[in-house]
mmCIF file of C-alpha atoms and ligand atoms in Angstrom:
data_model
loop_
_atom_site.group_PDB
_atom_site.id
_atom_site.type_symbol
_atom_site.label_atom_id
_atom_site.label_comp_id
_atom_site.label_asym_id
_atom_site.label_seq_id
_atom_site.Cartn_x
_atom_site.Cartn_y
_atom_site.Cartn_z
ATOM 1 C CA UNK A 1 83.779 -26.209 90.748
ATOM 2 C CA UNK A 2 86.118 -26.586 87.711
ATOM 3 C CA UNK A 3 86.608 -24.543 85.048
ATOM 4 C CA UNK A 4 84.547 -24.217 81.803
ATOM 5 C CA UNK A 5 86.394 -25.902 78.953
ATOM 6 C CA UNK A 6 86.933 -23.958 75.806
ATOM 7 C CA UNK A 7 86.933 -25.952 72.874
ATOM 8 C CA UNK A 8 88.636 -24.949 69.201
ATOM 9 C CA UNK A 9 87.523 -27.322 67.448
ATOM 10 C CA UNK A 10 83.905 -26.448 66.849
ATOM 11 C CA UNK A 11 84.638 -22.611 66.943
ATOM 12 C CA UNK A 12 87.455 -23.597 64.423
ATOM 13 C CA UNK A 13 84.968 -25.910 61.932
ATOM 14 C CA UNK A 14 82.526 -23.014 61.991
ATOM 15 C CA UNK A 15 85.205 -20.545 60.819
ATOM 16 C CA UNK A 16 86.267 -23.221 57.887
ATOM 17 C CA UNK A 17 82.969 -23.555 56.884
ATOM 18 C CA UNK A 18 82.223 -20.168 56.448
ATOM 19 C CA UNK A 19 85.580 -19.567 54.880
ATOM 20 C CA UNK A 20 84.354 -22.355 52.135
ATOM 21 C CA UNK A 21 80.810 -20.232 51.912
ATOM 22 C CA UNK A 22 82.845 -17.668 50.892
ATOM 23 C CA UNK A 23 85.799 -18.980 48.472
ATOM 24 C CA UNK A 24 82.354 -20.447 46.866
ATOM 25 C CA UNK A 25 80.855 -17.343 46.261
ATOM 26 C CA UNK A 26 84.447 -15.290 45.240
ATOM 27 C CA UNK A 27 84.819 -18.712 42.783
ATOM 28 C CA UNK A 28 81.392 -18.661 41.453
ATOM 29 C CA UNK A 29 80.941 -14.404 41.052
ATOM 30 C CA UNK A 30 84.653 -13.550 40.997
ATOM 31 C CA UNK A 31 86.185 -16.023 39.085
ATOM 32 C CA UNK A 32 88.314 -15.760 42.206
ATOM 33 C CA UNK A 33 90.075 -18.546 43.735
ATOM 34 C CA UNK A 34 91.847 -17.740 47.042
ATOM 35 C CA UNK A 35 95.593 -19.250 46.581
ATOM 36 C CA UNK A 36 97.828 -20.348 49.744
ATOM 37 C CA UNK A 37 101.372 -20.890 49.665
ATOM 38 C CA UNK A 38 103.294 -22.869 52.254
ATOM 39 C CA UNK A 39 106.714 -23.263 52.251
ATOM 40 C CA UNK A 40 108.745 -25.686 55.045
ATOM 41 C CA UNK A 41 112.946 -25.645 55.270
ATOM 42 C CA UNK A 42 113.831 -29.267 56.613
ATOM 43 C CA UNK A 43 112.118 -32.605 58.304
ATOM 44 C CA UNK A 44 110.980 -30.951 61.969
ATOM 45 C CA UNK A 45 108.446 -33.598 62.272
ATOM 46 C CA UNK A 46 105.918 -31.325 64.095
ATOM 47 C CA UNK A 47 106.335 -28.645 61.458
ATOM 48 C CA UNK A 48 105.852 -31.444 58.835
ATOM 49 C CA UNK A 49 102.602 -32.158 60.152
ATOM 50 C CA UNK A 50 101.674 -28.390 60.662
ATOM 51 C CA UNK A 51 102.484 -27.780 56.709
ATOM 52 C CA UNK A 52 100.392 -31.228 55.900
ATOM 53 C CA UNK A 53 97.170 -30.085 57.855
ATOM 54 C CA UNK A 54 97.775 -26.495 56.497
ATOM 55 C CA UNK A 55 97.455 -27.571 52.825
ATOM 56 C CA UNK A 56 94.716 -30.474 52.802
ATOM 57 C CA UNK A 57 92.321 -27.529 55.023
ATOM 58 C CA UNK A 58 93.082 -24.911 52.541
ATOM 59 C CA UNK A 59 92.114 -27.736 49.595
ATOM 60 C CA UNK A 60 89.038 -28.759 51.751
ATOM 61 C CA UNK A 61 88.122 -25.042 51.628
ATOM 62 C CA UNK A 62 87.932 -24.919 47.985
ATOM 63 C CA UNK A 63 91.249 -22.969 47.460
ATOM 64 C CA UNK A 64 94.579 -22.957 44.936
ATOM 65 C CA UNK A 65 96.478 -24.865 47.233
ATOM 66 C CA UNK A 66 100.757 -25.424 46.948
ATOM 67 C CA UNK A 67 102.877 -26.663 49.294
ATOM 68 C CA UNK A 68 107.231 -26.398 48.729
ATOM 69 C CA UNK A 69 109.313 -28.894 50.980
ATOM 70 C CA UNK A 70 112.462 -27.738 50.953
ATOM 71 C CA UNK A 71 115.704 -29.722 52.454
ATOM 72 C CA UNK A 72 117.131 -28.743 55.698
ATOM 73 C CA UNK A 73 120.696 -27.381 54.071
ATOM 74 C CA UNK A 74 118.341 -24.779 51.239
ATOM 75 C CA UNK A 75 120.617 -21.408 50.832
ATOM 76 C CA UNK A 76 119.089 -18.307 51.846
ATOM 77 C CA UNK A 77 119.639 -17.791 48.208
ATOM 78 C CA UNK A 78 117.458 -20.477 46.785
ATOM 79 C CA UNK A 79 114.704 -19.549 49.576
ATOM 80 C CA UNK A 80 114.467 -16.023 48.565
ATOM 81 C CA UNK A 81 114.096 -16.762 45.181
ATOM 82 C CA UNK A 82 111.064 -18.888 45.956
ATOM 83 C CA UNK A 83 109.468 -16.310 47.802
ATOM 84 C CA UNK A 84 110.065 -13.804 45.361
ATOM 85 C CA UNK A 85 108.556 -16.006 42.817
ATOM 86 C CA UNK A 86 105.591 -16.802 44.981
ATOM 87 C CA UNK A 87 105.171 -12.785 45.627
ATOM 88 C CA UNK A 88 104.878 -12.296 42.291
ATOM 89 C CA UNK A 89 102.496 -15.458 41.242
ATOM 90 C CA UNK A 90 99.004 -14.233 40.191
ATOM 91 C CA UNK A 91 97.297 -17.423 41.498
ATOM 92 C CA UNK A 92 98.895 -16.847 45.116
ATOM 93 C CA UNK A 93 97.111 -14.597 47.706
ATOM 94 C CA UNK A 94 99.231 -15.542 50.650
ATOM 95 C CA UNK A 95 102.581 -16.597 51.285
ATOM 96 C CA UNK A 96 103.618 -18.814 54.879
ATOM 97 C CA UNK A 97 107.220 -19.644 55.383
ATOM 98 C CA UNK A 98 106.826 -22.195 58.025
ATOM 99 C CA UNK A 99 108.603 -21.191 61.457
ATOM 100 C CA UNK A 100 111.406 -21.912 62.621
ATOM 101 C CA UNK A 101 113.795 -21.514 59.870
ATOM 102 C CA UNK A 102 116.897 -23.830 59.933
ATOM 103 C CA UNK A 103 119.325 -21.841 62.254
ATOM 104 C CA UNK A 104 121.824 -21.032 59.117
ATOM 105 C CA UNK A 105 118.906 -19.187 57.829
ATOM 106 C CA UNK A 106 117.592 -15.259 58.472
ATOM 107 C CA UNK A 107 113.546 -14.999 58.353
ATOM 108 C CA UNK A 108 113.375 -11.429 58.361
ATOM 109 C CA UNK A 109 115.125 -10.813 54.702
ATOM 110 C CA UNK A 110 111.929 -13.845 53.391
ATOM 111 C CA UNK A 111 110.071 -12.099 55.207
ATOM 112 C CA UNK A 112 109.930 -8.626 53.870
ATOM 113 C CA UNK A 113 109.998 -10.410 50.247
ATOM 114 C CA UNK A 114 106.507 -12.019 50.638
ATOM 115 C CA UNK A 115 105.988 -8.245 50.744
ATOM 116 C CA UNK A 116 102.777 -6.568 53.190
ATOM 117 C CA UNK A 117 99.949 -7.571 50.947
ATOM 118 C CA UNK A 118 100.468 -11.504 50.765
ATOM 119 C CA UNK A 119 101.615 -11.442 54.509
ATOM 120 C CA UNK A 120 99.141 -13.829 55.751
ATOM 121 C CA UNK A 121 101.213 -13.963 59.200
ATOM 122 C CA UNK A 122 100.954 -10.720 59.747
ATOM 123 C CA UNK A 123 104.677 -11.275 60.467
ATOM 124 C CA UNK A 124 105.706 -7.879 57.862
ATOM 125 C CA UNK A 125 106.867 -4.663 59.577
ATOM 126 C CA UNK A 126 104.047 -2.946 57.615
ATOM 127 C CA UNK A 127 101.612 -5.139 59.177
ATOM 128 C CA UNK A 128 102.770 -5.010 62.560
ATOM 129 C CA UNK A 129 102.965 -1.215 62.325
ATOM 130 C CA UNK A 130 99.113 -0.935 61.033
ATOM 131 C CA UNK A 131 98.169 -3.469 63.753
ATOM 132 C CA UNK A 132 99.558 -0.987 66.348
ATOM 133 C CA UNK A 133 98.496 2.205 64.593
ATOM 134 C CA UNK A 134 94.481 0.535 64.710
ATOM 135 C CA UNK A 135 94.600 0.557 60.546
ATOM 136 C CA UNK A 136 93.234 -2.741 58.316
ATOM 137 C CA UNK A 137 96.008 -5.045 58.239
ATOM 138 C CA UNK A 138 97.011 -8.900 58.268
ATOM 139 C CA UNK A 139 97.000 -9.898 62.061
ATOM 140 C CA UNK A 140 99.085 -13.366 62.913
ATOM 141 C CA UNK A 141 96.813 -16.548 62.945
ATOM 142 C CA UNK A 142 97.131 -17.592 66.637
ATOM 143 C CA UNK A 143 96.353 -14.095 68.042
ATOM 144 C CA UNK A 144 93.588 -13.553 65.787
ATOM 145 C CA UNK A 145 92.094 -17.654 67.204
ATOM 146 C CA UNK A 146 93.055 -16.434 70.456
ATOM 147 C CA UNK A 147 90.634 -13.326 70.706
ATOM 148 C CA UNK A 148 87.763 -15.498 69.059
ATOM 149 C CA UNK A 149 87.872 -17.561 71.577
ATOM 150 C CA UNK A 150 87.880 -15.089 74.142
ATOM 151 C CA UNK A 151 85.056 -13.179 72.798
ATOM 152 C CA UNK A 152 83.209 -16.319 72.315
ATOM 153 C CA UNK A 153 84.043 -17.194 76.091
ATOM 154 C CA UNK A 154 83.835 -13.788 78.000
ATOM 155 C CA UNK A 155 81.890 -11.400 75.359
ATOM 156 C CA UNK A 156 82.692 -7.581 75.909
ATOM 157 C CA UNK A 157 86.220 -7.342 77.217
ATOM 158 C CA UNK A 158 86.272 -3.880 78.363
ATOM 159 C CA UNK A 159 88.328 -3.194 81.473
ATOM 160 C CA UNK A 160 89.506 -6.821 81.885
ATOM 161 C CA UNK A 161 93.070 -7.015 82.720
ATOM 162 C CA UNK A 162 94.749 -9.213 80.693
ATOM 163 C CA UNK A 163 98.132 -10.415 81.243
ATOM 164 C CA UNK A 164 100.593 -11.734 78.157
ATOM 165 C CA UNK A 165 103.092 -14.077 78.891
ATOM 166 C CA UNK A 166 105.665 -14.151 75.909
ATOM 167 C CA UNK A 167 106.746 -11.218 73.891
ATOM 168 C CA UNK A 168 107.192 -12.792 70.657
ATOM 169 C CA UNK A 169 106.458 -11.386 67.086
ATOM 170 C CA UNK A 170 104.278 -14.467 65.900
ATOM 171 C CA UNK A 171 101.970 -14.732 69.217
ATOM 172 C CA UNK A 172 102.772 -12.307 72.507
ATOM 173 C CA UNK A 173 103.358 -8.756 70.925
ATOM 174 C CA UNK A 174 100.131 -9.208 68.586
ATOM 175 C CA UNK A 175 97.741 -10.389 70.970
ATOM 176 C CA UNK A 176 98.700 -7.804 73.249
ATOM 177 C CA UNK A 177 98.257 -5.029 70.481
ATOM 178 C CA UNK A 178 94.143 -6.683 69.914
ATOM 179 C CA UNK A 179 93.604 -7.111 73.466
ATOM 180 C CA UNK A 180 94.371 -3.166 73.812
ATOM 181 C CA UNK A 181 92.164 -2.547 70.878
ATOM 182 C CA UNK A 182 89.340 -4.348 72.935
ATOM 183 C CA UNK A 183 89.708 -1.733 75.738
ATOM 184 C CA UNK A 184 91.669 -4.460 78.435
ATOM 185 C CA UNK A 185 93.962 -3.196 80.504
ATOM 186 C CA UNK A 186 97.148 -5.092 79.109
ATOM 187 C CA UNK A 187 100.647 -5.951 80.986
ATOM 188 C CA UNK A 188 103.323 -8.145 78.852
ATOM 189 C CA UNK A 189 104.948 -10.296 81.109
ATOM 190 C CA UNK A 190 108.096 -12.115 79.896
ATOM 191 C CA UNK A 191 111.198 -13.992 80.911
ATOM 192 C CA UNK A 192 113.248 -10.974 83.036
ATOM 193 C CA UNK A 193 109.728 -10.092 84.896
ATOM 194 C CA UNK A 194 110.202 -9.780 88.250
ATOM 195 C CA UNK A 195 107.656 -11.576 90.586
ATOM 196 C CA UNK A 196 105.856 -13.181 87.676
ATOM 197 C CA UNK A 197 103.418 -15.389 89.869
ATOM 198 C CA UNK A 198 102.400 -12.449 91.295
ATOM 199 C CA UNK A 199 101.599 -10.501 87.870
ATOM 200 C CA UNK A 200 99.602 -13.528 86.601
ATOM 201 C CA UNK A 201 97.717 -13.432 89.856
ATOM 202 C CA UNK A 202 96.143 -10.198 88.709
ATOM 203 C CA UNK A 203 94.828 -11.201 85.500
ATOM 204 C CA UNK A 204 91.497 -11.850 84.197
ATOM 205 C CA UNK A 205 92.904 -13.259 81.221
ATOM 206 C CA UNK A 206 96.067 -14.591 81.139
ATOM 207 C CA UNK A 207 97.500 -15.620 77.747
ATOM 208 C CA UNK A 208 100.592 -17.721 78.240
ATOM 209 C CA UNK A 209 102.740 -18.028 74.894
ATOM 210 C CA UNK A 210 105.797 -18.965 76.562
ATOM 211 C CA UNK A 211 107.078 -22.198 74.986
ATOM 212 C CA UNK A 212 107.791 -23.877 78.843
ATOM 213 C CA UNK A 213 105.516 -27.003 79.815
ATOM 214 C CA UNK A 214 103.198 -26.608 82.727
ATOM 215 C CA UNK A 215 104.812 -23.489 83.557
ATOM 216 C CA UNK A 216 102.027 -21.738 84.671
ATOM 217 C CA UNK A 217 100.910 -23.281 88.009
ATOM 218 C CA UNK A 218 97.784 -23.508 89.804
ATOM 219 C CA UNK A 219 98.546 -20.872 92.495
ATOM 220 C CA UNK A 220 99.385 -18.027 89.874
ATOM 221 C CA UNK A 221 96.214 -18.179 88.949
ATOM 222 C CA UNK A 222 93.394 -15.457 89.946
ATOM 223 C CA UNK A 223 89.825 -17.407 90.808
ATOM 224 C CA UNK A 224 87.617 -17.193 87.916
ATOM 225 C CA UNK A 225 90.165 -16.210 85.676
ATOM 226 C CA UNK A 226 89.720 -17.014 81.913
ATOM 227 C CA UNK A 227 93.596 -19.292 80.711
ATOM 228 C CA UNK A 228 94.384 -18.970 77.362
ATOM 229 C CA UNK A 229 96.952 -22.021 76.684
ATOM 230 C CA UNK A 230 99.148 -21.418 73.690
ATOM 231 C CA UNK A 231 101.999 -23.526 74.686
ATOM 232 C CA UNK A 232 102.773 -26.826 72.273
ATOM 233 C CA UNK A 233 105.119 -28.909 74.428
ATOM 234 C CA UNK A 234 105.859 -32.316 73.599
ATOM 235 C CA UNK A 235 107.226 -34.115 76.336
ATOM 236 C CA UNK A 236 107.361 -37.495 78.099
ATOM 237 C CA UNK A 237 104.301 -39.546 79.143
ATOM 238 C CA UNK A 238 104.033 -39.191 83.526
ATOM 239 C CA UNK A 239 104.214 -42.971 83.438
ATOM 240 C CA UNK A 240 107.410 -43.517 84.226
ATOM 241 C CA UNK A 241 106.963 -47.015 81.671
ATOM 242 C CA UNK A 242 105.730 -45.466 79.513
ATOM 243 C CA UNK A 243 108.053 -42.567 79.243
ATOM 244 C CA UNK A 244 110.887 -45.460 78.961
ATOM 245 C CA UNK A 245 109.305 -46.470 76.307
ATOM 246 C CA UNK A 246 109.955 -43.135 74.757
ATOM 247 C CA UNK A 247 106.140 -42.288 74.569
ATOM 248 C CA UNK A 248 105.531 -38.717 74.217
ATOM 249 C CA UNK A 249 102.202 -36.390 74.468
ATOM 250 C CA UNK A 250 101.491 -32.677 74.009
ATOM 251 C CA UNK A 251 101.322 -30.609 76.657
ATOM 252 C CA UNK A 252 100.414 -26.570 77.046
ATOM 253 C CA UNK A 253 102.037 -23.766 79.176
ATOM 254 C CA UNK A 254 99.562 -24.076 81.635
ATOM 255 C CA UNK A 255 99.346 -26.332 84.525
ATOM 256 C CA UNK A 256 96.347 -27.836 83.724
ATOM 257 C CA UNK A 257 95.433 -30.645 86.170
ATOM 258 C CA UNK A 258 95.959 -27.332 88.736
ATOM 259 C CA UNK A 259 94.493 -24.584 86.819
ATOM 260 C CA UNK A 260 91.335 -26.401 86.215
ATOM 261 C CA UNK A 261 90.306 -26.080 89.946
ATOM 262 C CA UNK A 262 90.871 -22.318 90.001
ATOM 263 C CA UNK A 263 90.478 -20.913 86.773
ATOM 264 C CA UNK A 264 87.122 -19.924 85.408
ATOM 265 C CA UNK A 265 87.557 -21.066 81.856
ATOM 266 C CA UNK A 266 90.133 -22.309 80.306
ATOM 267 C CA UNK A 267 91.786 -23.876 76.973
ATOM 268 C CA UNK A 268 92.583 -27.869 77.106
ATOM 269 C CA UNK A 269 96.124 -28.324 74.553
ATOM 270 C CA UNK A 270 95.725 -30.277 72.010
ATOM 271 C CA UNK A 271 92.177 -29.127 70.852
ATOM 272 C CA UNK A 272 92.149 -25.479 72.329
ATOM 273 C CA UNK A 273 93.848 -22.346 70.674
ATOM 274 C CA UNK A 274 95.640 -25.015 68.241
ATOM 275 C CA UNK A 275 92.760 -25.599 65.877
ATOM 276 C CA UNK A 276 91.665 -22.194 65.677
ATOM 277 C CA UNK A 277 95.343 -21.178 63.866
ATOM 278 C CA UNK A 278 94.925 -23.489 60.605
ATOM 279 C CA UNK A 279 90.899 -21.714 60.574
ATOM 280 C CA UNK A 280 92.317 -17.672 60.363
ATOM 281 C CA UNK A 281 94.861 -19.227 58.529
ATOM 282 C CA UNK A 282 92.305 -19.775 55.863
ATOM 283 C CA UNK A 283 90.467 -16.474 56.584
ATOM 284 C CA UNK A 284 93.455 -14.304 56.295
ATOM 285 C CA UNK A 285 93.987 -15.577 52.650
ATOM 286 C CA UNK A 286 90.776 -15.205 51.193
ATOM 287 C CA UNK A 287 91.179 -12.218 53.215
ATOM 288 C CA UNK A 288 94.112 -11.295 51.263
ATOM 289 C CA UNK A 289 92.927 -12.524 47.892
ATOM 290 C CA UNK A 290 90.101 -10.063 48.035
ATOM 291 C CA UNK A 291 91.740 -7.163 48.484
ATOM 292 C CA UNK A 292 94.600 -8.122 45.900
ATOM 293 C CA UNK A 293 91.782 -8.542 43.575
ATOM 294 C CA UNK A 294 89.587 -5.503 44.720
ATOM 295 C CA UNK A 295 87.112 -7.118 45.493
ATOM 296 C CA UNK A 296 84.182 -6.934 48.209
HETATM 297 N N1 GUN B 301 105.247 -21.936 63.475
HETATM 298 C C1 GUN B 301 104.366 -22.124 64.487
HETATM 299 N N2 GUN B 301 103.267 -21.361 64.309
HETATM 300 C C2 GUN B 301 103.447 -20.703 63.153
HETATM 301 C C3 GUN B 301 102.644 -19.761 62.435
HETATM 302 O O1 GUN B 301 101.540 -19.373 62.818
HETATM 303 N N3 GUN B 301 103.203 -19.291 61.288
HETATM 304 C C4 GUN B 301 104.433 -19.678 60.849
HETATM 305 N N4 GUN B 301 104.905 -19.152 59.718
HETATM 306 N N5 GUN B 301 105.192 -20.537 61.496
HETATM 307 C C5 GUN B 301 104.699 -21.040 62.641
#
């Protein structure tokens, strides 16, 4: 038997539509209009086309929408006072500074200007703190798609043991914090783990956010598992013609040709965890708009 297939993209178009429901409603009894602000540092051509999708779905979902391109050689200076303009813009409920930042610049220094409140990344120190402390904050976009799949898949997560592969700030340290909240038992695997095959072979979820194609092979896997794929690795086509012809496709973290035959569900890349990140995306700032505003 292979493994159920977990699809984003109708979890993710139910999520937009209810986000439009509601930026509807906060438009029509509010006078509220949820604003988004993205802002990209150079021409990375798949951040380009992360920052397009992220503004035409928050304009599809009825909300202020701007979106600052800014060249690849922008001081920290001239970045900072963006941000600080955009914290303090009354039509602006949440502030993205696309990741990664040019090497030349520092992301934590932007980051604490968008300040806790507009932090729809849930990148802020304030955030990550309430996150861990179990109080009402902003919680990053792919986690937050991540568990809504899961729930969706597995229900009630109680007891599960759930192993994290990455220790990041945007995807493996936040995802461990929610899958603690739902009562798993969590381990946070990571580059310097010792034996890592044999720690994914205990989990009954395994999250892999480790930025390595196909890293995760079929024999790490426990039978039945649940795979949540967060990887998004472009590389060569396996035709060997094809990859001359410099043809490239997107591949996950996971194995999946081999974890399909063990796992019990998993997520395909493309069209898995991916379009569930633009969806919270969208939820966190209406999210953040109506608490800005006070509103319910
Ligand atoms: N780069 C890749 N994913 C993300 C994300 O969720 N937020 C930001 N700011 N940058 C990213």
């Amino acid at each position: 038997m292979t493994a159920q297939i977990i699809e984003g993209l109708p979890v993710a178009d139910r999520l937009r539509a209810d986000v439009a429901t509601e930026v509807a409603r906060l438009r029509a009894e509010h006078g509220l209009q949820p604003g988004l602000a993205v802002v990209l540092v150079g021409d990375d051509p798949a951040s380009q086309a992360y920052v397009k999708s992220k503004g035409e779905q928050s304009k599809a979902a009825g909300m202020h929408s701007v979106t600052h391109l800014l060249p690849g050689d922008t001081t920290q200076e001239t970045l900072e006072a963006l941000v600080r303009d955009l914290a303090a813009d009354p039509a602006i409920h949440g502030v993205l500074v696309q990741l990664p930042l040019p090497k030349h610049l520092d992301e934590k220094p932007v980051i604490e200007l968008i300040g806790p409140d507009k932090d729809v990344d849930g990148l802020h120190v304030v955030n990550a703190g309430r996150l861990v402390a179990g109080l009402p904050a902003l919680v990053a976009c792919t986690p937050t798609g991540c568990l809504i799949l899961l729930k969706a898949t597995l229900g009630d997560l109680t007891g599960k043991h759930a192993v994290v592969v990455g220790r990041s700030l945007l995807v493996g340290k936040p995802i461990a914090q929610l899958l603690l909240a739902e009562n798993c038992t969590v381990t946070m695997a990571h580059s310097r783990t010792v034996d890592l095959p044999g720690i994914c072979r205990q989990a009954d979820i395994l999250v892999a956010a480790v930025g390595q194609p196909r890293m995760i092979r079929g024999d790490w896997i426990k039978p039945g598992a649940c795979v949540i794929d967060v990887g998004i690795n472009r590389v060569p086509f396996d035709n060997p013609e094809q990859a001359a012809a410099g043809k490239t496709k997107i591949v996950g973290d996971v194995n999946y040709k081999e974890a399909l035959q063990v796992a019990g569900s998993i997520t395909p890349v493309p069209k898995g965890v991916g379009p569930m990140t633009v969806a919270v995306l969208l939820h966190n700032t209406v999210l953040a708009a109506k608490r800005l505003a006070g509103v319910s």
